[in-house]
Short mmCIF file of C-alpha atoms in Angstrom, two decimals:
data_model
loop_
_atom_site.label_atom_id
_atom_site.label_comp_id
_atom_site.label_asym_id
_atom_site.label_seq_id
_atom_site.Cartn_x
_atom_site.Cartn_y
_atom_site.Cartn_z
CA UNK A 855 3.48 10.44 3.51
CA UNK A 856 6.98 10.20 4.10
CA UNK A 857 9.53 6.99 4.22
CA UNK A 858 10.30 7.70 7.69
CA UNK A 859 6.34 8.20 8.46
CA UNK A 860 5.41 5.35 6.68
CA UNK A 861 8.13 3.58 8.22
CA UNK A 862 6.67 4.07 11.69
CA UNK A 863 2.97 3.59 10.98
CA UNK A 864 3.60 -0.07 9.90
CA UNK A 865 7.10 -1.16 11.65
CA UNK A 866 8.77 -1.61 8.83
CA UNK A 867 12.95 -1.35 8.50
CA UNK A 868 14.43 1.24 6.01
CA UNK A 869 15.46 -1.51 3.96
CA UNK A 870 11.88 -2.99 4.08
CA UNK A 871 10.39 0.30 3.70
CA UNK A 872 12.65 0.79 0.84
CA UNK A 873 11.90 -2.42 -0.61
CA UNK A 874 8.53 -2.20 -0.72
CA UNK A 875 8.25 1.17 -2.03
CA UNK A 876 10.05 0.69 -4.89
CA UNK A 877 7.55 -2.33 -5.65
CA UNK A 878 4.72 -0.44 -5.37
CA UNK A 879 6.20 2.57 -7.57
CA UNK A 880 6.95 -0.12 -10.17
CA UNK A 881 3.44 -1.53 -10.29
CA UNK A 882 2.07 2.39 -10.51
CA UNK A 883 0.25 1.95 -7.34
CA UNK A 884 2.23 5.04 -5.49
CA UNK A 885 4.25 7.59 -7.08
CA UNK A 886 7.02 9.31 -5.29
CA UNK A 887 7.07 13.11 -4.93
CA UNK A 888 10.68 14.14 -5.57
CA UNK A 889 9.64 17.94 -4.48
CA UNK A 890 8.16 17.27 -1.03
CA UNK A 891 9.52 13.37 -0.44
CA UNK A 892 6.23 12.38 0.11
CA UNK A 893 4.76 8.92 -1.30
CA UNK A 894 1.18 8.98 -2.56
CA UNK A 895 -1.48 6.56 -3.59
CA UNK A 896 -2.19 6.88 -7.21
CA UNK A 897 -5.77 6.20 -8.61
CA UNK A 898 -4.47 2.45 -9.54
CA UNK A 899 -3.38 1.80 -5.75
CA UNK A 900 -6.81 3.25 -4.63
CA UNK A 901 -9.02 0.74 -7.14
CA UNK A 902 -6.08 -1.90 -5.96
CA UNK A 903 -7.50 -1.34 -2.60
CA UNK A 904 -10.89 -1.47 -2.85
CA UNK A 905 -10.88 -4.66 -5.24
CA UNK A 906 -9.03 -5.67 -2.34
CA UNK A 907 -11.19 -4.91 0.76
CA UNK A 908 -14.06 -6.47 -1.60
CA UNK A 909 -12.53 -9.71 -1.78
CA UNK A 910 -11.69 -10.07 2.19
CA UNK A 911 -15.56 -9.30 2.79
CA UNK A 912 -15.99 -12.01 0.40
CA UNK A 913 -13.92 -14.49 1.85
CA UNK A 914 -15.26 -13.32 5.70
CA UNK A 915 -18.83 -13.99 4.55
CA UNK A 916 -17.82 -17.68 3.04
CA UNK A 917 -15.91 -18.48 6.10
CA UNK A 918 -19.03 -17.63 8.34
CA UNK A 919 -20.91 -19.86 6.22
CA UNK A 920 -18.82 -23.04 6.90
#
Protein backbone atom coordinates (compact mmCIF):
# COMPACT_ATOMS: atom_id res chain seq x y z
CA UNK A 1 0.00 0.00 0.00
CA UNK A 2 1.06 3.32 -0.68
CA UNK A 3 1.77 6.54 1.76
CA UNK A 4 -0.85 8.41 0.11
CA UNK A 5 -3.30 5.17 0.33
CA UNK A 6 -2.47 4.50 3.65
CA UNK A 7 -2.78 8.01 4.36
CA UNK A 8 -6.45 8.03 3.40
CA UNK A 9 -7.58 4.70 4.84
CA UNK A 10 -6.74 5.90 8.42
CA UNK A 11 -6.80 9.96 8.27
CA UNK A 12 -3.60 10.37 8.99
CA UNK A 13 -1.36 13.76 7.89
CA UNK A 14 1.81 13.22 5.70
CA UNK A 15 3.78 14.10 8.56
CA UNK A 16 1.87 11.52 10.72
CA UNK A 17 1.88 9.09 8.03
CA UNK A 18 5.49 9.70 7.73
CA UNK A 19 6.07 9.44 11.28
CA UNK A 20 4.65 6.43 11.84
CA UNK A 21 6.04 4.63 9.02
CA UNK A 22 9.34 5.15 9.75
CA UNK A 23 8.52 3.60 13.34
CA UNK A 24 7.19 0.71 12.11
CA UNK A 25 10.13 0.17 9.45
CA UNK A 26 12.47 0.56 12.44
CA UNK A 27 10.81 -2.08 14.58
CA UNK A 28 10.81 -4.54 11.22
CA UNK A 29 7.13 -4.67 11.30
CA UNK A 30 6.75 -3.14 7.50
CA UNK A 31 9.38 -2.82 5.01
CA UNK A 32 9.26 -0.23 2.35
CA UNK A 33 9.39 -1.19 -1.34
CA UNK A 34 11.72 1.35 -2.96
CA UNK A 35 10.71 -0.25 -6.58
CA UNK A 36 6.91 0.09 -6.44
CA UNK A 37 6.58 2.69 -3.18
CA UNK A 38 4.48 0.38 -1.64
CA UNK A 39 4.66 -0.41 2.28
CA UNK A 40 4.14 -4.03 3.31
CA UNK A 41 3.55 -6.01 6.43
CA UNK A 42 6.45 -8.20 7.14
CA UNK A 43 5.95 -11.65 8.90
CA UNK A 44 6.96 -9.78 12.38
CA UNK A 45 4.04 -7.09 11.87
CA UNK A 46 1.64 -10.02 10.98
CA UNK A 47 2.56 -12.19 14.44
CA UNK A 48 2.58 -8.38 16.01
CA UNK A 49 -0.97 -8.39 15.01
CA UNK A 50 -2.32 -11.37 15.94
CA UNK A 51 -0.56 -11.38 19.52
CA UNK A 52 -2.39 -8.29 19.38
CA UNK A 53 -6.02 -9.11 18.42
CA UNK A 54 -5.44 -12.07 21.08
CA UNK A 55 -4.94 -9.85 23.85
CA UNK A 56 -8.09 -7.39 23.08
CA UNK A 57 -10.31 -10.70 23.06
CA UNK A 58 -8.71 -11.24 26.28
CA UNK A 59 -9.30 -8.11 27.83
CA UNK A 60 -13.19 -8.04 26.11
CA UNK A 61 -13.89 -11.38 27.81
CA UNK A 62 -12.50 -10.01 31.43
CA UNK A 63 -14.41 -6.87 31.05
CA UNK A 64 -17.73 -8.89 30.41
CA UNK A 65 -16.97 -10.71 33.43
CA UNK A 66 -16.95 -7.67 35.82
Amino acid sequence: MSKPQIMHRVYLSYVQATDYLSLLTERRLVEYDAYTQTYNITERGQRFLRKYNQIGEVIGKMQIRI
